[in-house]
Coordinates of C-alpha atoms and ligand atoms in Angstrom, one line a residue:
M1 CA 0.0 0.0 0.0
A2 CA 1.3 3.5 -0.8
D3 CA 1.8 5.3 2.4
T4 CA 1.7 8.7 0.8
D5 CA 0.5 10.5 4.0
I6 CA 2.9 8.7 6.3
K7 CA 6.3 10.3 6.7
T8 CA 8.7 7.7 8.0
E9 CA 12.2 9.0 8.5
D10 CA 15.2 7.2 7.0
R11 CA 17.5 7.9 9.9
T12 CA 17.5 5.1 12.4
V13 CA 19.2 4.4 15.7
R14 CA 20.1 1.0 17.3
L15 CA 19.2 0.9 20.9
Q16 CA 19.4 -1.6 23.7
V17 CA 16.1 -2.6 25.3
A18 CA 15.7 -2.2 29.0
A19 CA 12.7 -2.7 31.2
A20 CA 10.3 0.2 31.8
R21 CA 9.5 1.2 35.3
Q22 CA 6.7 -0.9 36.5
E23 CA 4.4 2.0 37.3
E24 CA 4.6 3.1 33.7
S25 CA 3.7 -0.3 32.3
G26 CA 0.9 -0.2 29.7
Q27 CA 1.0 3.4 28.7
G28 CA 2.3 2.9 25.2
I29 CA 5.3 5.1 25.7
A30 CA 9.0 4.5 25.1
R31 CA 11.7 6.4 26.9
L32 CA 15.0 7.2 25.2
S33 CA 17.7 9.8 25.6
R34 CA 17.7 13.3 24.1
A35 CA 20.7 12.3 22.0
S36 CA 18.9 9.3 20.5
L37 CA 15.9 11.3 19.7
S38 CA 17.9 14.0 17.9
E39 CA 19.8 11.3 16.0
I40 CA 16.6 10.3 14.3
G41 CA 15.1 13.8 14.1
A42 CA 12.3 13.1 16.6
L43 CA 10.8 15.1 19.4
E44 CA 9.0 14.0 22.6
G45 CA 5.5 12.9 21.6
D46 CA 6.5 11.7 18.1
V47 CA 5.5 8.2 17.0
L48 CA 8.4 5.7 16.9
E49 CA 8.6 2.6 14.9
I50 CA 10.5 0.0 16.9
T51 CA 11.8 -3.1 15.1
G52 CA 13.1 -6.2 16.8
K53 CA 12.1 -9.5 15.5
A54 CA 8.7 -7.9 15.0
V55 CA 7.6 -4.3 14.5
T56 CA 5.7 -2.2 17.0
V57 CA 5.1 1.5 17.8
A58 CA 5.2 3.7 20.8
R59 CA 5.1 7.4 21.7
A60 CA 8.5 8.9 22.4
V61 CA 9.1 10.2 25.9
L62 CA 12.4 11.6 27.2
A63 CA 14.5 9.3 29.3
F64 CA 14.9 9.6 33.0
E65 CA 18.0 11.5 34.0
E66 CA 20.0 8.4 35.0
D67 CA 19.5 7.1 31.4
E68 CA 20.8 10.2 29.6
G69 CA 24.0 9.3 27.8
L70 CA 23.0 5.6 27.4
S71 CA 21.9 4.0 24.2
V72 CA 18.9 2.5 25.8
I73 CA 15.2 2.4 25.1
R74 CA 12.8 1.5 27.9
L75 CA 9.9 -0.8 26.9
D76 CA 7.4 -2.4 29.1
G77 CA 6.6 -6.2 29.0
L78 CA 3.8 -5.8 26.4
Q79 CA 6.0 -3.7 24.1
R80 CA 8.9 -6.2 24.4
G81 CA 6.4 -8.9 23.4
N82 CA 5.1 -6.7 20.5
A83 CA 8.7 -6.3 19.2
E84 CA 9.5 -9.9 20.1
V85 CA 12.6 -8.9 22.1
G86 CA 13.8 -9.3 25.7
S87 CA 15.7 -6.8 27.8
G88 CA 19.3 -6.6 26.6
D89 CA 18.3 -7.2 23.0
H90 CA 18.7 -4.5 20.4
V91 CA 16.0 -2.8 18.3
T92 CA 16.1 -0.3 15.5
V93 CA 14.2 2.8 16.1
R94 CA 13.0 5.5 13.7
K95 CA 10.5 8.3 13.6
T96 CA 7.2 7.7 11.9
D97 CA 3.6 8.8 11.9
S98 CA 0.2 7.2 12.3
R99 CA -2.9 7.4 10.2
P100 CA -6.4 7.7 11.6
A101 CA -8.1 4.3 11.6
Q102 CA -11.5 3.6 10.1
R103 CA -11.9 0.6 12.3
V104 CA -10.1 -1.2 15.1
V105 CA -11.0 -4.6 16.5
F106 CA -9.9 -5.5 20.1
A107 CA -10.1 -8.7 22.0
P108 CA -9.1 -9.5 25.6
A109 CA -5.4 -10.6 25.9
Q110 CA -5.8 -12.4 29.2
K111 CA -7.0 -16.0 29.2
D112 CA -9.8 -16.0 31.7
M113 CA -11.1 -12.6 30.9
R114 CA -14.4 -11.9 29.4
L115 CA -15.2 -8.4 28.3
Q116 CA -18.3 -6.5 27.5
G117 CA -19.2 -2.9 27.3
P118 CA -19.4 0.2 25.3
S119 CA -16.6 0.8 22.9
A120 CA -16.8 4.5 23.8
A121 CA -14.8 3.9 26.9
L122 CA -12.1 2.1 24.9
K123 CA -12.1 4.8 22.3
R124 CA -11.5 7.4 24.9
N125 CA -8.8 5.3 26.5
F126 CA -6.8 4.8 23.3
F127 CA -7.6 8.1 21.7
Q128 CA -4.6 9.1 19.5
R129 CA -2.5 6.1 20.7
P130 CA -0.5 4.7 17.9
M131 CA -0.9 0.9 17.3
V132 CA -0.4 -1.8 14.8
Q133 CA -2.3 -5.0 14.2
G134 CA -1.1 -7.8 16.5
D135 CA 0.0 -5.4 19.2
L136 CA -0.9 -6.0 22.8
V137 CA -2.1 -2.8 24.5
A138 CA -3.3 -1.9 28.0
T139 CA -5.9 0.5 29.2
T140 CA -4.5 3.3 31.3
G141 CA -6.7 3.9 34.3
Q142 CA -10.1 5.4 34.5
Q143 CA -13.2 3.4 33.9
Q144 CA -12.7 0.3 31.9
V145 CA -15.0 -2.1 30.4
A146 CA -13.7 -5.1 32.1
D147 CA -13.7 -8.5 33.6
I148 CA -15.4 -8.8 36.9
P149 CA -14.2 -10.6 40.0
P150 CA -16.5 -13.5 40.9
Q151 CA -17.9 -11.6 43.9
L152 CA -19.1 -8.9 41.7
R153 CA -20.4 -11.2 39.1
R154 CA -22.7 -12.6 41.7
M155 CA -23.9 -9.1 42.7
F156 CA -24.7 -8.2 39.2
N157 CA -25.7 -11.6 38.1
A158 CA -24.1 -10.7 34.7
P159 CA -20.9 -9.4 33.3
A160 CA -20.3 -5.9 34.4
Y161 CA -17.3 -3.7 35.1
A162 CA -14.3 -3.9 37.3
L163 CA -11.9 -1.2 38.0
T164 CA -8.7 -2.7 36.7
Q165 CA -6.2 -2.4 33.9
I166 CA -7.2 -4.6 31.0
R167 CA -5.0 -5.9 28.3
L168 CA -6.2 -6.1 24.8
N169 CA -5.0 -7.7 21.6
V170 CA -5.3 -5.5 18.5
V171 CA -6.9 -8.1 16.3
S172 CA -7.2 -6.0 13.2
T173 CA -7.1 -2.4 12.0
T174 CA -8.4 -0.8 8.8
P175 CA -6.2 0.4 7.2
R176 CA -3.3 -1.9 8.1
G177 CA -0.1 -0.3 9.2
I178 CA 0.4 2.2 11.9
V179 CA -2.9 3.8 12.9
H180 CA -4.5 5.7 15.7
I181 CA -8.0 6.0 16.9
D182 CA -9.8 9.3 16.3
E183 CA -13.4 10.5 16.7
N184 CA -14.4 8.8 13.5
T185 CA -12.9 5.4 14.2
E186 CA -15.3 2.5 14.7
V187 CA -14.2 0.4 17.6
E188 CA -15.2 -3.2 18.1
L189 CA -14.6 -5.2 21.3
R190 CA -14.8 -9.0 21.1
E191 CA -15.9 -10.6 24.2
T192 CA -13.5 -13.5 24.6
F193 CA -9.8 -14.1 24.6
E194 CA -8.0 -14.6 21.3
E195 CA -4.6 -16.2 21.2
A196 CA -2.1 -13.5 20.7
H197 CA 1.3 -14.0 19.0
D198 CA 2.9 -13.4 22.4
A199 CA 1.8 -14.5 25.8
R200 CA 3.3 -11.5 27.6
G201 CA -0.2 -10.0 27.6
D202 CA -1.2 -12.6 30.2
V203 CA 1.6 -12.1 32.7
N204 CA 5.1 -10.5 32.3
Y205 CA 7.8 -9.1 34.6
D206 CA 5.8 -5.9 35.0
D207 CA 3.2 -7.9 37.0
V208 CA 5.5 -9.2 39.6
G209 CA 6.2 -6.7 42.4
G210 CA 9.0 -6.4 44.9
M211 CA 11.3 -8.9 43.1
T212 CA 13.7 -6.8 41.1
D213 CA 16.6 -8.9 42.3
T214 CA 14.9 -12.3 41.9
I215 CA 13.8 -11.4 38.4
R216 CA 17.4 -10.5 37.5
Q217 CA 18.6 -13.9 38.9
L218 CA 15.9 -15.8 37.1
R219 CA 16.7 -14.0 33.8
E220 CA 20.3 -15.2 34.0
M221 CA 19.4 -18.7 35.1
V222 CA 16.4 -19.3 32.9
E223 CA 15.5 -16.7 30.4
L224 CA 18.9 -16.1 28.8
P225 CA 19.7 -19.8 28.3
L226 CA 16.3 -20.4 26.8
R227 CA 16.5 -17.3 24.6
Y228 CA 20.2 -17.7 23.5
P229 CA 21.0 -21.4 23.7
E230 CA 23.8 -20.9 21.1
L231 CA 25.6 -18.6 23.5
F232 CA 25.6 -21.2 26.3
T233 CA 26.7 -24.0 24.0
R234 CA 29.5 -21.8 22.7
L235 CA 30.7 -21.0 26.2
G236 CA 30.5 -24.6 27.2
V237 CA 28.4 -23.9 30.2
A238 CA 25.4 -26.0 30.9
P239 CA 22.4 -23.9 31.9
P240 CA 20.5 -25.1 35.0
K241 CA 17.9 -27.8 34.5
G242 CA 16.1 -27.1 37.7
V243 CA 15.4 -24.1 39.9
L244 CA 13.8 -24.3 43.3
L245 CA 11.8 -21.3 44.5
H246 CA 11.0 -21.4 48.1
G247 CA 8.8 -19.0 50.1
P248 CA 5.4 -18.8 51.8
P249 CA 2.2 -19.2 49.9
G250 CA 0.9 -16.2 48.0
T251 CA 4.2 -14.6 47.5
G252 CA 4.0 -14.8 43.7
K253 CA 6.1 -17.9 42.9
T254 CA 3.5 -19.2 40.4
R255 CA 3.1 -15.8 38.8
L256 CA 6.8 -15.4 38.6
A257 CA 7.3 -18.7 36.9
Q258 CA 4.7 -17.8 34.4
A259 CA 6.2 -14.4 33.7
V260 CA 9.6 -16.0 33.1
A261 CA 8.1 -18.4 30.7
N262 CA 6.3 -15.7 28.8
E263 CA 9.3 -13.4 28.7
S264 CA 11.5 -16.2 27.5
E265 CA 8.9 -17.0 24.8
A266 CA 8.8 -20.5 26.2
Q267 CA 5.8 -22.8 26.6
F268 CA 4.5 -23.1 30.2
F269 CA 3.5 -26.5 31.6
S270 CA 2.2 -26.7 35.1
I271 CA 2.0 -29.6 37.6
N272 CA 0.3 -29.4 40.9
G273 CA 1.9 -31.5 43.5
P274 CA -1.0 -32.4 45.7
E275 CA -3.3 -32.9 42.7
I276 CA -0.9 -35.4 41.0
M277 CA -0.6 -37.3 44.3
G278 CA -4.3 -37.8 44.3
S279 CA -4.4 -39.7 41.0
G280 CA -4.8 -43.4 40.9
Y281 CA -2.3 -46.2 40.9
G282 CA 0.4 -45.6 38.2
E283 CA -1.5 -42.6 37.0
S284 CA 0.7 -40.1 38.7
E285 CA 3.9 -41.3 37.1
K286 CA 2.2 -41.5 33.8
H287 CA 1.0 -37.9 34.1
L288 CA 4.5 -36.7 35.1
R289 CA 6.0 -38.5 32.1
E290 CA 3.5 -37.1 29.7
V291 CA 4.0 -33.5 30.9
F292 CA 7.8 -33.9 30.5
E293 CA 7.3 -35.4 27.0
E294 CA 5.0 -32.7 25.9
A295 CA 7.4 -30.0 27.2
T296 CA 10.3 -31.5 25.4
K297 CA 8.4 -31.5 22.2
A298 CA 7.2 -27.9 22.7
A299 CA 10.7 -26.6 23.7
P300 CA 11.7 -24.1 24.7
A301 CA 9.6 -24.8 27.6
I302 CA 9.3 -24.4 31.4
V303 CA 7.7 -27.1 33.5
F304 CA 6.4 -25.6 36.8
I305 CA 5.9 -28.0 39.7
D306 CA 3.9 -26.3 42.5
E307 CA 4.2 -27.7 46.0
I308 CA 6.9 -30.1 45.0
D309 CA 7.3 -31.2 48.7
S310 CA 4.1 -33.3 48.3
I311 CA 5.6 -35.2 45.4
A312 CA 9.0 -35.6 46.7
P313 CA 9.1 -35.5 50.5
K314 CA 12.2 -36.7 52.4
R315 CA 12.5 -40.5 52.0
D316 CA 12.4 -41.2 55.6
Q317 CA 9.0 -39.6 55.7
V318 CA 7.7 -41.6 52.8
H319 CA 5.7 -44.5 53.7
G320 CA 3.8 -45.7 50.7
E321 CA 5.3 -47.5 47.7
A322 CA 3.4 -45.2 45.4
E323 CA 5.2 -42.2 46.8
K324 CA 8.5 -43.8 46.4
R325 CA 7.9 -44.6 42.8
L326 CA 6.8 -41.0 42.1
V327 CA 10.0 -39.5 43.6
A328 CA 12.0 -42.0 41.5
Q329 CA 10.1 -41.1 38.4
L330 CA 10.7 -37.4 38.9
L331 CA 14.4 -38.0 39.4
T332 CA 14.6 -40.1 36.3
L333 CA 12.8 -37.5 34.3
M334 CA 15.0 -34.7 35.6
D335 CA 18.1 -36.7 34.8
G336 CA 16.7 -37.5 31.4
I337 CA 16.4 -33.9 30.3
D338 CA 19.2 -33.3 27.7
S339 CA 21.0 -30.1 28.5
R340 CA 20.3 -29.0 24.9
A341 CA 16.6 -29.8 25.2
H342 CA 15.8 -26.2 26.3
V343 CA 13.5 -27.4 29.0
V344 CA 13.8 -25.9 32.5
V345 CA 12.0 -27.2 35.5
I346 CA 11.0 -24.6 38.1
A347 CA 9.6 -26.0 41.3
A348 CA 8.0 -24.2 44.2
T349 CA 7.7 -25.1 47.9
N350 CA 7.2 -23.4 51.2
R351 CA 8.9 -26.2 53.0
P352 CA 12.4 -26.5 51.5
D353 CA 13.6 -28.7 54.3
A354 CA 10.8 -31.2 53.7
I355 CA 12.0 -32.3 50.2
D356 CA 14.1 -35.2 49.3
E357 CA 17.7 -34.2 49.3
A358 CA 18.4 -36.2 46.1
L359 CA 16.4 -33.6 44.3
R360 CA 18.9 -30.9 45.1
R361 CA 22.0 -32.7 43.7
P362 CA 23.8 -31.2 40.8
G363 CA 22.0 -31.5 37.5
R364 CA 18.6 -31.5 39.3
F365 CA 17.3 -28.6 41.4
D366 CA 20.8 -27.2 42.0
R367 CA 19.7 -23.5 42.1
E368 CA 17.6 -22.1 44.8
I369 CA 15.9 -18.8 45.2
V370 CA 14.3 -17.6 48.3
I371 CA 11.1 -15.7 47.8
G372 CA 10.4 -13.8 51.0
V373 CA 7.4 -11.9 52.4
P374 CA 7.7 -8.5 50.7
D375 CA 9.1 -5.6 52.6
E376 CA 7.5 -2.1 52.5
K377 CA 9.0 -1.2 49.2
G378 CA 7.9 -4.5 47.7
R379 CA 4.4 -4.0 49.1
R380 CA 4.3 -0.6 47.5
E381 CA 5.2 -2.1 44.1
I382 CA 2.7 -4.8 44.4
L383 CA -0.1 -2.3 45.4
G384 CA 0.9 -0.3 42.4
I385 CA 0.5 -3.3 40.1
H386 CA -2.9 -4.2 41.4
T387 CA -4.2 -0.6 41.3
R388 CA -3.1 0.0 37.8
G389 CA -6.1 1.2 35.9
M390 CA -8.1 1.8 39.1
P391 CA -9.7 5.3 39.4
L392 CA -8.2 6.1 42.8
S393 CA -9.3 9.2 44.6
E394 CA -6.4 11.6 45.3
R395 CA -6.5 10.7 49.0
V396 CA -5.6 7.1 48.5
D397 CA -2.0 7.0 49.6
L398 CA -0.3 3.8 48.4
N399 CA 2.8 4.5 50.4
E400 CA 0.8 4.7 53.6
L401 CA -1.0 1.5 52.7
A402 CA 2.4 -0.2 52.1
R403 CA 3.5 1.0 55.5
T404 CA 0.5 -0.3 57.3
T405 CA 0.2 -3.7 55.7
H406 CA 3.2 -5.3 57.4
G407 CA 3.1 -9.1 56.9
F408 CA 0.9 -9.0 53.9
V409 CA 2.0 -11.2 51.0
G410 CA 1.2 -10.4 47.3
A411 CA -2.0 -12.5 47.4
D412 CA -3.2 -10.5 50.4
L413 CA -2.5 -7.2 48.8
A414 CA -4.2 -8.3 45.6
A415 CA -7.3 -9.3 47.6
L416 CA -7.2 -6.0 49.5
T417 CA -7.3 -3.9 46.3
R418 CA -10.1 -6.1 44.9
E419 CA -12.1 -5.7 48.0
A420 CA -11.6 -1.9 47.9
A421 CA -12.9 -1.8 44.3
I422 CA -15.9 -3.8 45.3
E423 CA -16.6 -1.4 48.2
A424 CA -16.6 1.4 45.6
V425 CA -19.0 -0.5 43.4
R426 CA -21.3 -1.2 46.4
R427 CA -21.4 2.5 47.0
I428 CA -22.9 3.2 43.5
M429 CA -25.2 0.2 43.6
P430 CA -28.3 2.3 44.5
K431 CA -27.7 4.2 41.2
L432 CA -27.7 1.0 39.2
D433 CA -30.4 -0.5 37.2
L434 CA -29.8 -4.1 38.0
E435 CA -32.5 -5.2 35.6
A436 CA -30.6 -3.6 32.7
R437 CA -27.4 -5.3 34.0
T438 CA -25.2 -2.5 32.8
I439 CA -23.7 0.5 34.5
P440 CA -24.8 3.7 32.8
A441 CA -21.8 5.6 31.4
E442 CA -22.4 8.6 33.6
V443 CA -22.3 6.5 36.7
L444 CA -19.2 4.7 35.5
E445 CA -17.5 8.1 34.9
T446 CA -17.9 9.1 38.5
I447 CA -16.8 6.0 40.2
R448 CA -13.7 6.4 42.4
V449 CA -12.1 4.1 44.9
Y450 CA -11.7 6.1 48.1
R451 CA -9.3 5.9 51.0
E452 CA -12.3 4.7 53.1
D453 CA -12.8 1.8 50.7
F454 CA -9.4 0.6 51.5
V455 CA -10.0 1.2 55.2
E456 CA -13.2 -0.9 55.0
A457 CA -11.3 -3.6 52.9
L458 CA -8.6 -3.7 55.6
K459 CA -11.2 -4.7 58.2
R460 CA -12.0 -7.9 56.5
Ligands
LIG501 P1 2.4 -18.6 45.2 O1 2.7 -19.4 43.9 O2 3.7 -18.1 45.8 O3 1.5 -19.2 46.2 P2 0.9 -16.9 43.4 O4 1.9 -16.6 42.3 O5 -0.1 -18.0 43.1 O6 1.7 -17.2 44.8 O7 0.1 -15.6 43.8 C1 -1.3 -15.5 43.9 C2 -1.8 -14.1 43.5 O8 -1.3 -13.1 44.4 C3 -1.2 -13.7 42.1 O9 -2.0 -14.1 41.1 C4 -1.2 -12.2 42.2 O10 -2.4 -11.6 42.0 C5 -0.9 -12.0 43.7 N1 0.6 -11.8 43.9 C6 1.4 -12.6 44.7 N2 2.6 -12.2 44.8 C7 2.7 -11.1 44.0 C8 3.7 -10.2 43.6 N3 5.0 -10.4 44.1 N4 3.4 -9.2 42.7 C9 2.2 -9.0 42.3 N5 1.2 -9.8 42.6 C10 1.4 -10.9 43.4

């Protein structure tokens, strides 16, 4: 197609990808230095074409001071997925422009999310935001048409709205190419999930709070070997086959494993310890074998074993024959993974002392990462993640909340923000027409989550 009205610059710059700050995730912006911008003749606010293994677009924003002088572009998890790159990779960046779209079709990018609602809200949200077909994008706050937590679903007895950031897949645009939504664009929202080309819309590093260091370690142990196997072969170092995460329940071990898989562009297979133990005679081993087989076929892949202590307890604590055989099977499977198979097993437990020592021998789970209860800074990050897209009243002070929630793990903080949102919806209930099963736009506009809603939620 002749892009006569699109002015794409010839000048390009090669930049190294780094992660965006978590609180800026989903805004569709890319931060780069003043020098990089001037190299390509761009100004803040211009549309950038960013090319990795795939092409995406973002709006240019000036780098934070500490990045000035670096040849770095900061992209969030969705954008890294859109460009099919990881942090540390290089992308080519140039200035471009977008055309108004006649039509844009969105679908939810998160698996268990169902959406319904007026496209007007979406239109407002993405007004003037550059995008291309195939991109994953996120709403930025304010009132979203969204998935509802089960509690709310019961209250409304129908799909309604939640107050959360939602991620969407740009299924198609007319015309193709780089477009933006303007007042004349027709926006369609499909109700159910459609497989995106990249799974980072589901969970990525931006969604795991208080784990900067852990993420760095896991990137080195798992993501880099899966992403650049040649490099490790060349260096003659064998990447780890197994990593053991230990920490209390609800600290984000599962979510972290999923994020690592998605960011590594690896398939994710999950085994639940207690569940597998419950299967019939011989079934458990068979199931284990099948998962490992499938993972090997689908490689690069990550096999996640939750509550591994229930599969492989210390031998002196094992009584039944069935248990013994299962431990043996797991050990055989671990030993059977070829170091070039690009399969990594991540296991989680909250009782590291309760697992069979044989599992921790070299070549098995020989790396361990402790996932602790988050400190104040971690809690602040987690609260930030779970209130992304929530219309918070100005008096909600997340720093204060982080201070006063000592001992809360990620799951507790997620529940807290969900409860606060439900409080806010309860407040507007009298204004709702429950028969109509929808929230009128003018009510939706005014909804805010107040400080008091969090106070109420804390009481539960
Ligand atoms: P675990 O596997 O350690 O028991 P999960 O990963 O299943 O914990 O966490 C349950 C839920 O709690 C997650 O889906 C997420 O909503 C929230 N959560 C837990 N830890 C974190 C975290 N560090 N950052 C963001 N959310 C978290």
